Amino acid sequence: EAGVVQSPRYKIIEKKQPVAFWCNPISGHNTLYWYLQNLGQGPELLIRYENEEAVDDSQLPKDRFSAERLKGVDSTLKIQPAELGDSAVYLCASSLGAAPYNEQFFGPGTRLTVL
Amino acid sequence: AQSVAQPEDQVNVAEGNPLTVKCTYSVSGNPYLFWYVQYPNRGLQFLLKYITGDNLVKGSYGFEAEFNKSQTSFHLKKPSALVSDSALYFCAVRDDGVTGGGNKLTFGTGTQLKVEL
């Protein structure tokens, strides 16, 4: 079974530039999550989708971050414009359902460096 | 608000010895508890979880964890450590979604496990 796929794995951009990250969850997983992981910290939830609906985006900085999951499968996370403090690893995860006891499966992440 | 504490930034253990990585949690309702492992430049891999029932949970790669409700702890254990177990370990908690705790997975800051020959 293929795992969660993310691309790109690494991205270096200059501040004020836009950037986008892509995620393909495990087949059949209707719940998708985007997390931010800073160095030396645990992941922090940015947004959670159930199918194509964003059911929790309370931690997403909506002035510069946006996300979409148009057909309830793949998802894209965008930052525009990027700031120096956005340098981090962006992780995508998926789970079989929305129940809180379902484990989440993580992709390898995208390491963003903003110069 | 729910939270997870991993009091040790790093744990060192000799190969073949038992290991323990500590975790305590705070949550408003019934907790669902998870352990994940992260190798360099890779995502988090699920190890095990506690939902309900038996307080001793067995997971992948010989790891187990003991849920202690009175001490609000969920320590990760392995009877005999391997050098290949060296990695970053995260404990996480999620409430049951009934008591209004936010229904999101909250991670600790991680514990670096170093297993030496």
PDB file of C-alpha atoms in Angstrom:
ATOM      1  CA  GLU A   1       0.000   0.000   0.000  1.00  0.00           C
ATOM      2  CA  ALA A   2       1.441   3.367  -0.986  1.00  0.00           C
ATOM      3  CA  GLY A   3       1.899   5.856   1.789  1.00  0.00           C
ATOM      4  CA  VAL A   4       1.167   9.559   1.887  1.00  0.00           C
ATOM      5  CA  VAL A   5       2.991  11.300  -0.934  1.00  0.00           C
ATOM      6  CA  GLN A   6       4.221  14.873  -0.709  1.00  0.00           C
ATOM      7  CA  SER A   7       6.050  17.090  -3.134  1.00  0.00           C
ATOM      8  CA  PRO A   8       8.374  18.782  -3.341  1.00  0.00           C
ATOM      9  CA  ARG A   9      10.578  17.354  -0.606  1.00  0.00           C
ATOM     10  CA  TYR A  10      12.627  20.532  -0.375  1.00  0.00           C
ATOM     11  CA  LYS A  11      11.934  24.101  -1.409  1.00  0.00           C
ATOM     12  CA  ILE A  12      14.086  27.197  -1.135  1.00  0.00           C
ATOM     13  CA  ILE A  13      12.533  30.559  -1.933  1.00  0.00           C
ATOM     14  CA  GLU A  14      13.122  34.195  -1.220  1.00  0.00           C
ATOM     15  CA  LYS A  15      10.831  36.057   1.134  1.00  0.00           C
ATOM     16  CA  LYS A  16       7.697  37.540  -0.370  1.00  0.00           C
ATOM     17  CA  GLN A  17       7.575  34.798  -3.005  1.00  0.00           C
ATOM     18  CA  PRO A  18       4.655  32.361  -3.218  1.00  0.00           C
ATOM     19  CA  VAL A  19       5.061  28.637  -2.615  1.00  0.00           C
ATOM     20  CA  ALA A  20       2.787  25.620  -2.856  1.00  0.00           C
ATOM     21  CA  PHE A  21       2.945  22.137  -1.416  1.00  0.00           C
ATOM     22  CA  TRP A  22       1.087  19.109  -2.719  1.00  0.00           C
ATOM     23  CA  CYS A  23      -0.175  16.041  -0.891  1.00  0.00           C
ATOM     24  CA  ASN A  24      -1.727  12.786  -2.038  1.00  0.00           C
ATOM     25  CA  PRO A  25      -3.169  10.805   0.882  1.00  0.00           C
ATOM     26  CA  ILE A  26      -3.438   7.066   1.269  1.00  0.00           C
ATOM     27  CA  SER A  27      -6.150   5.687  -0.997  1.00  0.00           C
ATOM     28  CA  GLY A  28      -9.486   5.571   0.777  1.00  0.00           C
ATOM     29  CA  HIS A  29      -8.499   7.964   3.551  1.00  0.00           C
ATOM     30  CA  ASN A  30     -11.110  10.688   3.592  1.00  0.00           C
ATOM     31  CA  THR A  31      -9.545  12.745   6.381  1.00  0.00           C
ATOM     32  CA  LEU A  32      -6.500  14.818   5.529  1.00  0.00           C
ATOM     33  CA  TYR A  33      -4.348  17.036   7.754  1.00  0.00           C
ATOM     34  CA  TRP A  34      -1.675  19.634   7.199  1.00  0.00           C
ATOM     35  CA  TYR A  35       0.826  20.194  10.002  1.00  0.00           C
ATOM     36  CA  LEU A  36       3.670  22.596  10.592  1.00  0.00           C
ATOM     37  CA  GLN A  37       6.772  21.282  12.334  1.00  0.00           C
ATOM     38  CA  ASN A  38       9.398  23.693  13.557  1.00  0.00           C
ATOM     39  CA  LEU A  39      12.860  22.488  14.457  1.00  0.00           C
ATOM     40  CA  GLY A  40      12.880  20.782  17.827  1.00  0.00           C
ATOM     41  CA  GLN A  41       9.115  20.806  18.132  1.00  0.00           C
ATOM     42  CA  GLY A  42       6.229  18.459  17.576  1.00  0.00           C
ATOM     43  CA  PRO A  43       3.888  18.963  14.634  1.00  0.00           C
ATOM     44  CA  GLU A  44       1.119  21.529  15.015  1.00  0.00           C
ATOM     45  CA  LEU A  45      -2.145  21.248  13.134  1.00  0.00           C
ATOM     46  CA  LEU A  46      -2.836  23.841  10.470  1.00  0.00           C
ATOM     47  CA  ILE A  47      -5.981  22.459   8.876  1.00  0.00           C
ATOM     48  CA  ARG A  48      -8.086  19.308   8.803  1.00  0.00           C
ATOM     49  CA  TYR A  49     -10.260  18.173   5.913  1.00  0.00           C
ATOM     50  CA  GLU A  50     -13.035  15.640   5.911  1.00  0.00           C
ATOM     51  CA  ASN A  51     -13.482  14.836   2.255  1.00  0.00           C
ATOM     52  CA  GLU A  52     -13.416  18.243   0.554  1.00  0.00           C
ATOM     53  CA  GLU A  53     -14.616  20.216   3.578  1.00  0.00           C
ATOM     54  CA  ALA A  54     -12.206  22.083   5.819  1.00  0.00           C
ATOM     55  CA  VAL A  55     -13.642  21.232   9.244  1.00  0.00           C
ATOM     56  CA  ASP A  56     -10.894  22.797  11.364  1.00  0.00           C
ATOM     57  CA  ASP A  57      -8.820  25.667  10.007  1.00  0.00           C
ATOM     58  CA  SER A  58      -8.622  27.623  13.233  1.00  0.00           C
ATOM     59  CA  GLN A  59      -4.808  27.425  13.318  1.00  0.00           C
ATOM     60  CA  LEU A  60      -4.285  28.422   9.690  1.00  0.00           C
ATOM     61  CA  PRO A  61      -2.937  31.995   9.289  1.00  0.00           C
ATOM     62  CA  LYS A  62      -5.471  32.996   6.713  1.00  0.00           C
ATOM     63  CA  ASP A  63      -3.811  36.261   5.758  1.00  0.00           C
ATOM     64  CA  ARG A  64      -1.101  34.382   3.897  1.00  0.00           C
ATOM     65  CA  PHE A  65      -1.945  30.677   3.996  1.00  0.00           C
ATOM     66  CA  SER A  66      -4.593  28.914   1.967  1.00  0.00           C
ATOM     67  CA  ALA A  67      -5.459  25.311   1.280  1.00  0.00           C
ATOM     68  CA  GLU A  68      -7.747  23.353  -0.935  1.00  0.00           C
ATOM     69  CA  ARG A  69      -8.904  19.806  -1.472  1.00  0.00           C
ATOM     70  CA  LEU A  70     -11.173  20.172  -4.443  1.00  0.00           C
ATOM     71  CA  LYS A  71     -12.158  16.569  -5.158  1.00  0.00           C
ATOM     72  CA  GLY A  72     -11.676  15.201  -1.686  1.00  0.00           C
ATOM     73  CA  VAL A  73      -8.416  13.460  -2.544  1.00  0.00           C
ATOM     74  CA  ASP A  74      -5.284  15.516  -3.292  1.00  0.00           C
ATOM     75  CA  SER A  75      -4.639  18.703  -1.389  1.00  0.00           C
ATOM     76  CA  THR A  76      -2.542  21.806  -1.904  1.00  0.00           C
ATOM     77  CA  LEU A  77      -1.246  24.175   0.764  1.00  0.00           C
ATOM     78  CA  LYS A  78      -0.139  27.616  -0.389  1.00  0.00           C
ATOM     79  CA  ILE A  79       1.749  30.469   1.220  1.00  0.00           C
ATOM     80  CA  GLN A  80       1.658  33.897  -0.356  1.00  0.00           C
ATOM     81  CA  PRO A  81       3.751  35.823   0.402  1.00  0.00           C
ATOM     82  CA  ALA A  82       6.255  33.742   2.329  1.00  0.00           C
ATOM     83  CA  GLU A  83       8.051  35.225   5.336  1.00  0.00           C
ATOM     84  CA  LEU A  84      11.323  34.247   6.962  1.00  0.00           C
ATOM     85  CA  GLY A  85       9.445  32.718   9.889  1.00  0.00           C
ATOM     86  CA  ASP A  86       7.669  30.273   7.594  1.00  0.00           C
ATOM     87  CA  SER A  87      10.835  28.212   7.298  1.00  0.00           C
ATOM     88  CA  ALA A  88       9.814  24.814   8.665  1.00  0.00           C
ATOM     89  CA  VAL A  89       8.734  21.339   7.632  1.00  0.00           C
ATOM     90  CA  TYR A  90       5.185  21.033   6.337  1.00  0.00           C
ATOM     91  CA  LEU A  91       3.710  17.613   6.942  1.00  0.00           C
ATOM     92  CA  CYS A  92       0.635  16.075   5.393  1.00  0.00           C
ATOM     93  CA  ALA A  93      -1.188  13.212   7.075  1.00  0.00           C
ATOM     94  CA  SER A  94      -4.288  11.164   6.413  1.00  0.00           C
ATOM     95  CA  SER A  95      -6.534   8.828   8.349  1.00  0.00           C
ATOM     96  CA  LEU A  96      -9.233   6.360   7.442  1.00  0.00           C
ATOM     97  CA  GLY A  97     -11.922   8.383   9.162  1.00  0.00           C
ATOM     98  CA  ALA A  98     -12.494  11.362  11.370  1.00  0.00           C
ATOM     99  CA  ALA A  99     -12.806   9.385  14.605  1.00  0.00           C
ATOM    100  CA  PRO A 100     -10.241  10.647  17.132  1.00  0.00           C
ATOM    101  CA  TYR A 101      -8.913   7.137  17.843  1.00  0.00           C
ATOM    102  CA  ASN A 102      -7.834   6.597  14.226  1.00  0.00           C
ATOM    103  CA  GLU A 103      -4.093   6.820  13.804  1.00  0.00           C
ATOM    104  CA  GLN A 104      -2.762   9.294  11.303  1.00  0.00           C
ATOM    105  CA  PHE A 105      -0.268   8.344   8.624  1.00  0.00           C
ATOM    106  CA  PHE A 106       2.291  10.979   7.751  1.00  0.00           C
ATOM    107  CA  GLY A 107       4.083  11.838   4.565  1.00  0.00           C
ATOM    108  CA  PRO A 108       7.818  12.630   4.459  1.00  0.00           C
ATOM    109  CA  GLY A 109       7.170  16.370   4.592  1.00  0.00           C
ATOM    110  CA  THR A 110       8.320  19.386   2.619  1.00  0.00           C
ATOM    111  CA  ARG A 111      11.211  21.303   4.112  1.00  0.00           C
ATOM    112  CA  LEU A 112      10.761  24.982   3.298  1.00  0.00           C
ATOM    113  CA  THR A 113      13.604  27.456   3.580  1.00  0.00           C
ATOM    114  CA  VAL A 114      12.760  31.131   3.150  1.00  0.00           C
ATOM    115  CA  LEU A 115      15.773  33.377   2.493  1.00  0.00           C
TER     116      LEU A 115
ATOM    117  CA  ALA B   1      -6.587  22.961  26.616  1.00  0.00           C
ATOM    118  CA  GLN B   2      -4.939  19.615  26.131  1.00  0.00           C
ATOM    119  CA  SER B   3      -1.187  19.203  26.393  1.00  0.00           C
ATOM    120  CA  VAL B   4       1.597  16.634  26.358  1.00  0.00           C
ATOM    121  CA  ALA B   5       4.838  16.742  28.309  1.00  0.00           C
ATOM    122  CA  GLN B   6       7.924  14.764  27.430  1.00  0.00           C
ATOM    123  CA  PRO B   7      10.262  15.698  30.263  1.00  0.00           C
ATOM    124  CA  GLU B   8      13.447  14.323  28.710  1.00  0.00           C
ATOM    125  CA  ASP B   9      14.951  15.929  25.633  1.00  0.00           C
ATOM    126  CA  GLN B  10      17.272  12.954  25.222  1.00  0.00           C
ATOM    127  CA  VAL B  11      17.486   9.424  26.561  1.00  0.00           C
ATOM    128  CA  ASN B  12      20.677   7.401  26.284  1.00  0.00           C
ATOM    129  CA  VAL B  13      20.677   3.641  26.693  1.00  0.00           C
ATOM    130  CA  ALA B  14      23.052   0.806  25.908  1.00  0.00           C
ATOM    131  CA  GLU B  15      22.040  -1.745  23.318  1.00  0.00           C
ATOM    132  CA  GLY B  16      20.353  -4.723  24.928  1.00  0.00           C
ATOM    133  CA  ASN B  17      19.170  -2.733  27.930  1.00  0.00           C
ATOM    134  CA  PRO B  18      15.530  -1.821  28.526  1.00  0.00           C
ATOM    135  CA  LEU B  19      14.423   1.639  27.546  1.00  0.00           C
ATOM    136  CA  THR B  20      11.708   3.968  28.757  1.00  0.00           C
ATOM    137  CA  VAL B  21      10.606   7.236  27.167  1.00  0.00           C
ATOM    138  CA  LYS B  22       8.321   9.219  29.431  1.00  0.00           C
ATOM    139  CA  CYS B  23       5.105  11.015  28.559  1.00  0.00           C
ATOM    140  CA  THR B  24       2.434  12.700  30.633  1.00  0.00           C
ATOM    141  CA  TYR B  25      -0.706  14.310  29.293  1.00  0.00           C
ATOM    142  CA  SER B  26      -3.562  16.604  30.153  1.00  0.00           C
ATOM    143  CA  VAL B  27      -6.940  16.362  28.440  1.00  0.00           C
ATOM    144  CA  SER B  28     -10.474  17.278  29.378  1.00  0.00           C
ATOM    145  CA  GLY B  29     -12.223  14.081  28.401  1.00  0.00           C
ATOM    146  CA  ASN B  30     -11.204  10.518  27.757  1.00  0.00           C
ATOM    147  CA  PRO B  31      -7.766  10.431  26.135  1.00  0.00           C
ATOM    148  CA  TYR B  32      -6.645   8.671  23.029  1.00  0.00           C
ATOM    149  CA  LEU B  33      -2.876   8.354  23.231  1.00  0.00           C
ATOM    150  CA  PHE B  34      -0.346   7.718  20.498  1.00  0.00           C
ATOM    151  CA  TRP B  35       3.374   7.204  20.041  1.00  0.00           C
ATOM    152  CA  TYR B  36       5.144   8.112  16.815  1.00  0.00           C
ATOM    153  CA  VAL B  37       8.784   7.784  15.767  1.00  0.00           C
ATOM    154  CA  GLN B  38      10.607  10.102  13.388  1.00  0.00           C
ATOM    155  CA  TYR B  39      13.834   9.264  11.595  1.00  0.00           C
ATOM    156  CA  PRO B  40      15.931  12.058  10.042  1.00  0.00           C
ATOM    157  CA  ASN B  41      14.349  13.685   7.004  1.00  0.00           C
ATOM    158  CA  ARG B  42      11.330  11.444   7.221  1.00  0.00           C
ATOM    159  CA  GLY B  43       7.762  11.799   8.366  1.00  0.00           C
ATOM    160  CA  LEU B  44       6.346  10.406  11.563  1.00  0.00           C
ATOM    161  CA  GLN B  45       5.677   6.695  11.748  1.00  0.00           C
ATOM    162  CA  PHE B  46       2.898   5.345  13.941  1.00  0.00           C
ATOM    163  CA  LEU B  47       4.075   2.959  16.677  1.00  0.00           C
ATOM    164  CA  LEU B  48       1.080   2.275  18.887  1.00  0.00           C
ATOM    165  CA  LYS B  49      -2.022   3.735  20.460  1.00  0.00           C
ATOM    166  CA  TYR B  50      -4.230   3.447  23.515  1.00  0.00           C
ATOM    167  CA  ILE B  51      -7.979   3.693  23.074  1.00  0.00           C
ATOM    168  CA  THR B  52      -9.485   1.787  25.954  1.00  0.00           C
ATOM    169  CA  GLY B  53      -9.176  -1.505  27.794  1.00  0.00           C
ATOM    170  CA  ASP B  54      -5.902  -3.132  28.695  1.00  0.00           C
ATOM    171  CA  ASN B  55      -3.450  -0.595  30.074  1.00  0.00           C
ATOM    172  CA  LEU B  56      -0.485  -2.285  28.382  1.00  0.00           C
ATOM    173  CA  VAL B  57      -0.466  -1.674  24.655  1.00  0.00           C
ATOM    174  CA  LYS B  58       1.842  -3.505  22.280  1.00  0.00           C
ATOM    175  CA  GLY B  59       2.977  -1.954  19.046  1.00  0.00           C
ATOM    176  CA  SER B  60       5.446  -2.147  16.209  1.00  0.00           C
ATOM    177  CA  TYR B  61       9.121  -3.170  16.448  1.00  0.00           C
ATOM    178  CA  GLY B  62       8.766  -4.621  19.944  1.00  0.00           C
ATOM    179  CA  PHE B  63       7.638  -1.388  21.566  1.00  0.00           C
ATOM    180  CA  GLU B  64       4.925  -1.225  24.180  1.00  0.00           C
ATOM    181  CA  ALA B  65       3.386   1.495  26.296  1.00  0.00           C
ATOM    182  CA  GLU B  66       1.664   1.554  29.636  1.00  0.00           C
ATOM    183  CA  PHE B  67      -1.348   3.753  30.239  1.00  0.00           C
ATOM    184  CA  ASN B  68      -1.717   4.995  33.808  1.00  0.00           C
ATOM    185  CA  LYS B  69      -4.870   7.014  34.325  1.00  0.00           C
ATOM    186  CA  SER B  70      -4.130   8.134  37.875  1.00  0.00           C
ATOM    187  CA  GLN B  71      -0.713   9.458  36.910  1.00  0.00           C
ATOM    188  CA  THR B  72      -1.917  10.660  33.474  1.00  0.00           C
ATOM    189  CA  SER B  73       1.074   8.965  31.917  1.00  0.00           C
ATOM    190  CA  PHE B  74       1.725   6.898  28.823  1.00  0.00           C
ATOM    191  CA  HIS B  75       5.367   5.829  28.928  1.00  0.00           C
ATOM    192  CA  LEU B  76       6.934   4.048  25.963  1.00  0.00           C
ATOM    193  CA  LYS B  77       8.999   0.962  26.731  1.00  0.00           C
ATOM    194  CA  LYS B  78      11.056  -1.712  25.069  1.00  0.00           C
ATOM    195  CA  PRO B  79      12.650  -4.661  26.882  1.00  0.00           C
ATOM    196  CA  SER B  80      15.843  -4.692  24.811  1.00  0.00           C
ATOM    197  CA  ALA B  81      17.000  -1.642  22.862  1.00  0.00           C
ATOM    198  CA  LEU B  82      18.638  -1.784  19.438  1.00  0.00           C
ATOM    199  CA  VAL B  83      20.993   0.734  17.860  1.00  0.00           C
ATOM    200  CA  SER B  84      18.439   1.037  15.058  1.00  0.00           C
ATOM    201  CA  ASP B  85      15.886   2.330  17.581  1.00  0.00           C
ATOM    202  CA  SER B  86      17.822   5.598  17.747  1.00  0.00           C
ATOM    203  CA  ALA B  87      15.384   8.250  16.572  1.00  0.00           C
ATOM    204  CA  LEU B  88      13.068  11.029  17.746  1.00  0.00           C
ATOM    205  CA  TYR B  89       9.968   9.858  19.577  1.00  0.00           C
ATOM    206  CA  PHE B  90       6.761  11.824  19.927  1.00  0.00           C
ATOM    207  CA  CYS B  91       3.888  11.237  22.289  1.00  0.00           C
ATOM    208  CA  ALA B  92       0.500  12.652  21.271  1.00  0.00           C
ATOM    209  CA  VAL B  93      -2.959  12.944  22.775  1.00  0.00           C
ATOM    210  CA  ARG B  94      -6.387  13.539  21.330  1.00  0.00           C
ATOM    211  CA  ASP B  95      -9.576  13.908  23.324  1.00  0.00           C
ATOM    212  CA  ASP B  96     -12.694  11.942  22.593  1.00  0.00           C
ATOM    213  CA  GLY B  97     -14.390  14.822  20.797  1.00  0.00           C
ATOM    214  CA  VAL B  98     -17.316  14.717  23.191  1.00  0.00           C
ATOM    215  CA  THR B  99     -16.172  17.065  25.914  1.00  0.00           C
ATOM    216  CA  GLY B 100     -15.341  20.003  23.680  1.00  0.00           C
ATOM    217  CA  GLY B 101     -11.578  19.722  23.889  1.00  0.00           C
ATOM    218  CA  GLY B 102     -10.945  20.608  20.286  1.00  0.00           C
ATOM    219  CA  ASN B 103     -10.631  17.140  18.785  1.00  0.00           C
ATOM    220  CA  LYS B 104      -7.129  17.643  17.444  1.00  0.00           C
ATOM    221  CA  LEU B 105      -3.956  15.663  17.926  1.00  0.00           C
ATOM    222  CA  THR B 106      -1.553  17.459  20.254  1.00  0.00           C
ATOM    223  CA  PHE B 107       2.098  16.419  20.236  1.00  0.00           C
ATOM    224  CA  GLY B 108       4.834  16.680  22.801  1.00  0.00           C
ATOM    225  CA  THR B 109       8.164  18.255  21.944  1.00  0.00           C
ATOM    226  CA  GLY B 110       9.809  14.912  21.331  1.00  0.00           C
ATOM    227  CA  THR B 111      12.514  12.826  23.000  1.00  0.00           C
ATOM    228  CA  GLN B 112      15.686  11.909  21.167  1.00  0.00           C
ATOM    229  CA  LEU B 113      16.575   8.302  21.883  1.00  0.00           C
ATOM    230  CA  LYS B 114      20.199   7.320  21.458  1.00  0.00           C
ATOM    231  CA  VAL B 115      21.091   3.661  21.707  1.00  0.00           C
ATOM    232  CA  GLU B 116      24.812   2.953  21.896  1.00  0.00           C
ATOM    233  CA  LEU B 117      26.827  -0.221  21.520  1.00  0.00           C
TER     234      LEU B 117
END
